[in-house]
CSV table of C-alpha atoms and ligand atoms in Angstrom, one decimal:
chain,number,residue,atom,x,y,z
A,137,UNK,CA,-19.6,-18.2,-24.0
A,138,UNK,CA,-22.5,-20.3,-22.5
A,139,UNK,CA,-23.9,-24.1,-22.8
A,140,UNK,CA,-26.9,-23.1,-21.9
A,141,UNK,CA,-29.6,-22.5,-24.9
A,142,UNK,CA,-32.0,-20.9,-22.3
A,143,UNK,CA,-32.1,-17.4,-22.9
A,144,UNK,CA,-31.7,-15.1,-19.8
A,145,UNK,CA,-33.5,-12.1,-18.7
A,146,UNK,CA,-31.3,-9.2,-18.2
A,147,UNK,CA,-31.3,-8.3,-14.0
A,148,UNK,CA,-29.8,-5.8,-12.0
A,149,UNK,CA,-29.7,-6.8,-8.4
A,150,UNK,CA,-29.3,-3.6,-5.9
A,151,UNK,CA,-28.3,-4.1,-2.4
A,152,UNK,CA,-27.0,-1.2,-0.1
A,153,UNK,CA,-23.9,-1.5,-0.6
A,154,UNK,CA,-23.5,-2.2,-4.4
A,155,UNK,CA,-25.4,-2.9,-7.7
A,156,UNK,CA,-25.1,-5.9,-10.2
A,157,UNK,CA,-26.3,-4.8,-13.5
A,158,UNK,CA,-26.3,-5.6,-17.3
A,159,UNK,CA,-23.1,-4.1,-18.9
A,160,UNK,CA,-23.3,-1.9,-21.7
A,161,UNK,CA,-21.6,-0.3,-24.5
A,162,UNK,CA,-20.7,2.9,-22.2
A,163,UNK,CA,-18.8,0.4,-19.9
A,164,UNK,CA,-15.9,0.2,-22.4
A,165,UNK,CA,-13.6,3.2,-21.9
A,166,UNK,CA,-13.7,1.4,-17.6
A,167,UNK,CA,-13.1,-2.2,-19.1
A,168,UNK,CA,-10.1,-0.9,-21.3
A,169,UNK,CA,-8.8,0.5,-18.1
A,170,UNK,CA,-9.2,-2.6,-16.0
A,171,UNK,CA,-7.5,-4.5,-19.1
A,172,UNK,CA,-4.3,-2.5,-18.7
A,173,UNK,CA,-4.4,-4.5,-15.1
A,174,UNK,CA,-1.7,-7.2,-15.2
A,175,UNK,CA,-3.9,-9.4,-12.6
A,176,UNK,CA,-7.1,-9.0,-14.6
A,177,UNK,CA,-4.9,-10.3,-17.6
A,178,UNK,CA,-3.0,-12.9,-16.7
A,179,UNK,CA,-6.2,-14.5,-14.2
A,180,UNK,CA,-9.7,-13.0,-15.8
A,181,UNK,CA,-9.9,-11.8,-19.3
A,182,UNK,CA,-9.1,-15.0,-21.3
A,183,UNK,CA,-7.0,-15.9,-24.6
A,184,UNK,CA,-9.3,-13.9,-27.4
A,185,UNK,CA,-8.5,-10.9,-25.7
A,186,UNK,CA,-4.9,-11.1,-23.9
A,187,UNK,CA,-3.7,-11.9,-27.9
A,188,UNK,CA,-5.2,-8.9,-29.1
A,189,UNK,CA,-3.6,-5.3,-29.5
A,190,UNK,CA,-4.0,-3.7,-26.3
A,191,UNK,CA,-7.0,-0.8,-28.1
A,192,UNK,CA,-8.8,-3.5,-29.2
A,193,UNK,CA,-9.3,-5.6,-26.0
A,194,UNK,CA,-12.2,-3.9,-24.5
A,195,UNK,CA,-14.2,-4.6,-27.4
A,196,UNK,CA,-13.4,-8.0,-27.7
A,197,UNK,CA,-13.9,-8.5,-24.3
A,198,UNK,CA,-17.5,-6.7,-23.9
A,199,UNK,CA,-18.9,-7.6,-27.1
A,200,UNK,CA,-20.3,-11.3,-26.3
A,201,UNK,CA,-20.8,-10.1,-22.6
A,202,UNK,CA,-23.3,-7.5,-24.1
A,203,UNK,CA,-25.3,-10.1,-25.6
A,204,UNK,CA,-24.6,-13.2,-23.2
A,205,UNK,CA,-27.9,-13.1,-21.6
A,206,UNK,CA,-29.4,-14.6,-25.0
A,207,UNK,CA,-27.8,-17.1,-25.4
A,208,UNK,CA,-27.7,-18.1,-21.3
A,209,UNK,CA,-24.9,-16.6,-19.5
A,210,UNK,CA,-25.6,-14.0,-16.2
A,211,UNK,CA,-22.6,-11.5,-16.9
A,212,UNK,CA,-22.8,-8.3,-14.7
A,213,UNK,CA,-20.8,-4.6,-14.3
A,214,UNK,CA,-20.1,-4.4,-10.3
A,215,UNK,CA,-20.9,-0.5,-9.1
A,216,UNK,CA,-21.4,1.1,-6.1
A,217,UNK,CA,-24.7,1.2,-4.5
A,218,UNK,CA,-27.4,3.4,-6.8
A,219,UNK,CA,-24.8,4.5,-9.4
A,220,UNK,CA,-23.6,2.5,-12.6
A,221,UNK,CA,-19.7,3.5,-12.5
A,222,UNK,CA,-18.0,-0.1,-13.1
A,223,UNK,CA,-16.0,-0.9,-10.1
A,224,UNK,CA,-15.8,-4.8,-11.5
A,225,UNK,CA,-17.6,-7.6,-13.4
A,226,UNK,CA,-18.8,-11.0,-12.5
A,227,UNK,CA,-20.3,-13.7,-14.8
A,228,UNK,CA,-22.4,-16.7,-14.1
A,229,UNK,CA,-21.4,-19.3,-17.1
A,230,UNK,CA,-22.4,-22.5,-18.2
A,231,UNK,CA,-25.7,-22.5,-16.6
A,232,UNK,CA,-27.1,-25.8,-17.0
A,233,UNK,CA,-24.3,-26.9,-18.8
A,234,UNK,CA,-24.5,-29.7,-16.2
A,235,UNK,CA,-28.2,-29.4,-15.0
A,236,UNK,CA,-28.8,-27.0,-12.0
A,237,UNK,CA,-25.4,-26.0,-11.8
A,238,UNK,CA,-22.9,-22.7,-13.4
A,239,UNK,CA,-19.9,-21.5,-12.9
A,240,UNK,CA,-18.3,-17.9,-11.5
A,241,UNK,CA,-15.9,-15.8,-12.2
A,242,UNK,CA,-15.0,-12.1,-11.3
A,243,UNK,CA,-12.6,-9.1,-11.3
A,244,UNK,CA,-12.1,-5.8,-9.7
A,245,UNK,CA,-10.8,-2.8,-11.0
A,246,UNK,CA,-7.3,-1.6,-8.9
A,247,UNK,CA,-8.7,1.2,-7.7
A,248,UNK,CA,-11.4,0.0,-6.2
A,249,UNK,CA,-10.2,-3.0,-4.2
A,250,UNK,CA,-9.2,-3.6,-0.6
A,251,UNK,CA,-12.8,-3.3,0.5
A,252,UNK,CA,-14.3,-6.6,-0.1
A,253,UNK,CA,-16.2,-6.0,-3.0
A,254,UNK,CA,-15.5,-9.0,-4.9
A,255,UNK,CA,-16.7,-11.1,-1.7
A,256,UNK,CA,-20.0,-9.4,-1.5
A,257,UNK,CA,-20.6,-9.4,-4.6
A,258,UNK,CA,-19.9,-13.1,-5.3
A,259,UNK,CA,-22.5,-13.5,-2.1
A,260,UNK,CA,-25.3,-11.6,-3.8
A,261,UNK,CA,-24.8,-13.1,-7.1
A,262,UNK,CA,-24.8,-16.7,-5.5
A,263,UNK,CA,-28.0,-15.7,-3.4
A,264,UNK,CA,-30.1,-14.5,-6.6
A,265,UNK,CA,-28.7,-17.4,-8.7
A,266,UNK,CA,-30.2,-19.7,-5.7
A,267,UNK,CA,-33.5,-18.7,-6.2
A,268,UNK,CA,-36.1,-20.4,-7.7
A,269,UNK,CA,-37.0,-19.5,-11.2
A,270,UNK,CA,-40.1,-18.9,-9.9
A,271,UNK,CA,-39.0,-15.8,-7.7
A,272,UNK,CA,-36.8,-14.4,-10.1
A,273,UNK,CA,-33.9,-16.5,-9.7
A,274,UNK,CA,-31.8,-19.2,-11.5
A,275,UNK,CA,-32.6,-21.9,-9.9
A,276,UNK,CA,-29.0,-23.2,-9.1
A,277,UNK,CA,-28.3,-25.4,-6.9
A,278,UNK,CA,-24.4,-25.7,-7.5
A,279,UNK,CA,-22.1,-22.9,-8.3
A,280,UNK,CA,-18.3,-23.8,-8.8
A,281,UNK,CA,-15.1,-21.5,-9.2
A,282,UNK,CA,-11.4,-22.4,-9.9
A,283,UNK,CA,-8.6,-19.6,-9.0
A,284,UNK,CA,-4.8,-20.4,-9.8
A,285,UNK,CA,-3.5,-22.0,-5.9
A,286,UNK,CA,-1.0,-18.8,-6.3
A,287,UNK,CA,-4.1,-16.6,-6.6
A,288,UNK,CA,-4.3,-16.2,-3.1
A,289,UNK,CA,-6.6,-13.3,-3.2
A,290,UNK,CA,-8.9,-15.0,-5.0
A,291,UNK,CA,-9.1,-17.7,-2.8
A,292,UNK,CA,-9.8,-15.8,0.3
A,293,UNK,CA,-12.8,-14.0,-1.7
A,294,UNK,CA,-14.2,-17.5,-2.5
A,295,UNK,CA,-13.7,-18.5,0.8
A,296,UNK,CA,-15.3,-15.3,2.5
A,297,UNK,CA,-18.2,-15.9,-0.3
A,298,UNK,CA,-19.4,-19.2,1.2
A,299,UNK,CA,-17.2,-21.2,-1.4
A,300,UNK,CA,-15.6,-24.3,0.1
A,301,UNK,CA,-12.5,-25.3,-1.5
A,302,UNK,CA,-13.1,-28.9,-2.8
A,303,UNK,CA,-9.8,-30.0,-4.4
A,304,UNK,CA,-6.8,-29.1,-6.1
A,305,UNK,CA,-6.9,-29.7,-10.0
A,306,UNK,CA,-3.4,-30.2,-11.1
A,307,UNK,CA,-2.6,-27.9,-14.3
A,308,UNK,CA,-5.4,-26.6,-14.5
A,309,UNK,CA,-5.3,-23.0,-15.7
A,310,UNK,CA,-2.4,-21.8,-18.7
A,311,UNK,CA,-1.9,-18.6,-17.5
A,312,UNK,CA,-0.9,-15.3,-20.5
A,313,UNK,CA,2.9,-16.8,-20.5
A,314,UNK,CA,1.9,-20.4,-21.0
A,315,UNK,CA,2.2,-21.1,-17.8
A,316,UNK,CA,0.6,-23.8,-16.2
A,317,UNK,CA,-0.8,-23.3,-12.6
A,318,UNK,CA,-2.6,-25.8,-10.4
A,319,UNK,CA,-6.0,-24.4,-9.5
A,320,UNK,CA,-8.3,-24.4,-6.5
A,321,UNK,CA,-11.8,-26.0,-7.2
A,322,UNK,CA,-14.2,-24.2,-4.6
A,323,UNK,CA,-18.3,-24.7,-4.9
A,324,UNK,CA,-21.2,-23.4,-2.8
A,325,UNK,CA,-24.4,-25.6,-2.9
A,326,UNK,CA,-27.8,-23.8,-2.4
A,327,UNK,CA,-27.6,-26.2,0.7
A,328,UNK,CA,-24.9,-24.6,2.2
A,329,UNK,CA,-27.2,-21.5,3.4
A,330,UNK,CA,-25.8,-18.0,4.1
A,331,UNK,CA,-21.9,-17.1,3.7
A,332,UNK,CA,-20.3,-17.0,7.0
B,576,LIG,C1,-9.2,-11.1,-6.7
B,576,LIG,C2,-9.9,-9.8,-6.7
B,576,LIG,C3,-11.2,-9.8,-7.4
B,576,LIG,C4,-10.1,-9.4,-5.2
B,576,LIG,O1,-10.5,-8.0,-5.2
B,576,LIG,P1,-11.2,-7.4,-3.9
B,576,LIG,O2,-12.6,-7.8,-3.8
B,576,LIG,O3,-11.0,-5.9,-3.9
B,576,LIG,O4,-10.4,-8.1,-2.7
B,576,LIG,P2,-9.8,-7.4,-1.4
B,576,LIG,O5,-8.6,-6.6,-1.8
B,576,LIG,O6,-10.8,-6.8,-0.6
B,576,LIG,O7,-9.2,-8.8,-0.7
B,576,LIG,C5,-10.1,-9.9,-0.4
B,576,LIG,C6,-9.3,-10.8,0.6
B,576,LIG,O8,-8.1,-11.3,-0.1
B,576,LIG,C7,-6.9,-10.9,0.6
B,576,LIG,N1,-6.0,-10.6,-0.5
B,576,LIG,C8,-6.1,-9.8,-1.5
B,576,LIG,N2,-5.0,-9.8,-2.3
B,576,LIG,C9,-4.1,-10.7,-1.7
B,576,LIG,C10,-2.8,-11.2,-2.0
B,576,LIG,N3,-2.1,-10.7,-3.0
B,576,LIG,N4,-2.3,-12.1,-1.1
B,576,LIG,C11,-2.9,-12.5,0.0
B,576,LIG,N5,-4.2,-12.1,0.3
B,576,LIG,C12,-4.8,-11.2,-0.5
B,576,LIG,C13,-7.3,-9.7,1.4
B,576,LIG,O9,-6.5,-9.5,2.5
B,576,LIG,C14,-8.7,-10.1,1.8
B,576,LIG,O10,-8.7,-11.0,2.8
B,576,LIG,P3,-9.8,-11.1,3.9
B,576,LIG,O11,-11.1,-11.5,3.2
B,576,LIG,O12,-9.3,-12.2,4.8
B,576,LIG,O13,-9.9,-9.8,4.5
B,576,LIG,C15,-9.0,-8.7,-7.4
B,576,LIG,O14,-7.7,-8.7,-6.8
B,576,LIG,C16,-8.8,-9.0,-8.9
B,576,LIG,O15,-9.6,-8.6,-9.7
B,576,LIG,N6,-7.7,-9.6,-9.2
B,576,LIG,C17,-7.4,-9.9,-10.7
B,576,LIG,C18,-8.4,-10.8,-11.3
B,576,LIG,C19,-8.6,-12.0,-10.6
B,576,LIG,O16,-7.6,-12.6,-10.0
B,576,LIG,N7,-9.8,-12.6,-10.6
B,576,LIG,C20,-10.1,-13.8,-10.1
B,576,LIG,C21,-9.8,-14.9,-11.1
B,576,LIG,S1,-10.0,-16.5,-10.4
């Protein structure tokens, strides 16, 4: 699921108001619940696991993201501040694929949006992967997303993240139907500084 051969130390990032940490095996009865999301499915889980029977996708989907850090990929469970109950996930992909650079995706879970979480977390995630190697960091200095245009909720969490929309990439994304959807390409550079 990564370009990168550079093996990744495992981090979880705490900030007071929610944690980013390694998933693990006992996440899979939450990720089976967030895969019963038809959001989650159609904009965030991918092909491998929207084609498989519905008690096998949590598996499929965990499996590589329990051992992504080897072989270069950030993947994290989102939880609430000082507790490990998965709220959501984000991954940071494809680090140095193209040198200094990854890209981001995320979910939430149903019940636990409307409160910004995705946003924030996006922030934090940007902030470590910012930093230099030497303080812990990634090192980044580009991070890119793409969101279906439709996807308006995504949009407004990249936004709110410090992502500036860069473009329109026509037919980008086939969504679970087959269905091609135009996507938004937004980045944040290290440059950029905080997120609004
Ligand atoms: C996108 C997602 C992560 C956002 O979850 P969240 O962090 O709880 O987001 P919130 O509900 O707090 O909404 C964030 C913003 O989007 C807006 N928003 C959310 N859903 C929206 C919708 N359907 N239409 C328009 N705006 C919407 C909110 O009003 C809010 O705007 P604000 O920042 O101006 O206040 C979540 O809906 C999700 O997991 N969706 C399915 C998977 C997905 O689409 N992942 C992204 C793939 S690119």
């Amino acid at each position: 699921m990564s370009h990168s051969t550079t093996a990744l130390e495992p981090r979880t990032i705490n900030t007071p108001d929610l944690q980013l940490r390694p998933l693990t095996e006992a996440d899979e009865p939450a990720v089976a619940e967030a895969l019963l999301d038809a959001g989650i499915l159609r904009w965030a889980a991918g092909r491998s696991v929207t084609e498989a029977a519905t008690g096998d996708r949590a598996r499929i989907w965990l499996a590589p993201r329990l051992s992504c850090w080897d072989s270069g990929a950030a993947v994290f469970a989102i939880a609430g501040p000082g507790h490990g109950t998965l709220l959501g996930s984000l991954g940071i992909r494809e680090v140095n694929r193209l040198p200094d650079q990854a890209v981001v995706t995320y979910w939430v879970t149903p019940a636990a949006r409307g409160r910004g979480l995705a946003a924030r977390a996006l922030d934090t995630a940007a902030r470590w992967a910012f930093t230099p190697v030497a303080d812990g960091g990634l090192g980044l200095h580009r991070i890119t997303l793409d969101h279906a245009v439709r996807n308006v909720g995504s949009c407004r969490v990249a936004t709110r993240a410090g992502f500036l929309l860069e473009g329109t990439m026509r037919d980008f994304y086939v969504d679970t139907d087959g269905i091609r959807h135009d996507s938004h390409l937004h980045a944040r550079l290290a440059s950029d500084g905080p997120a609004a």
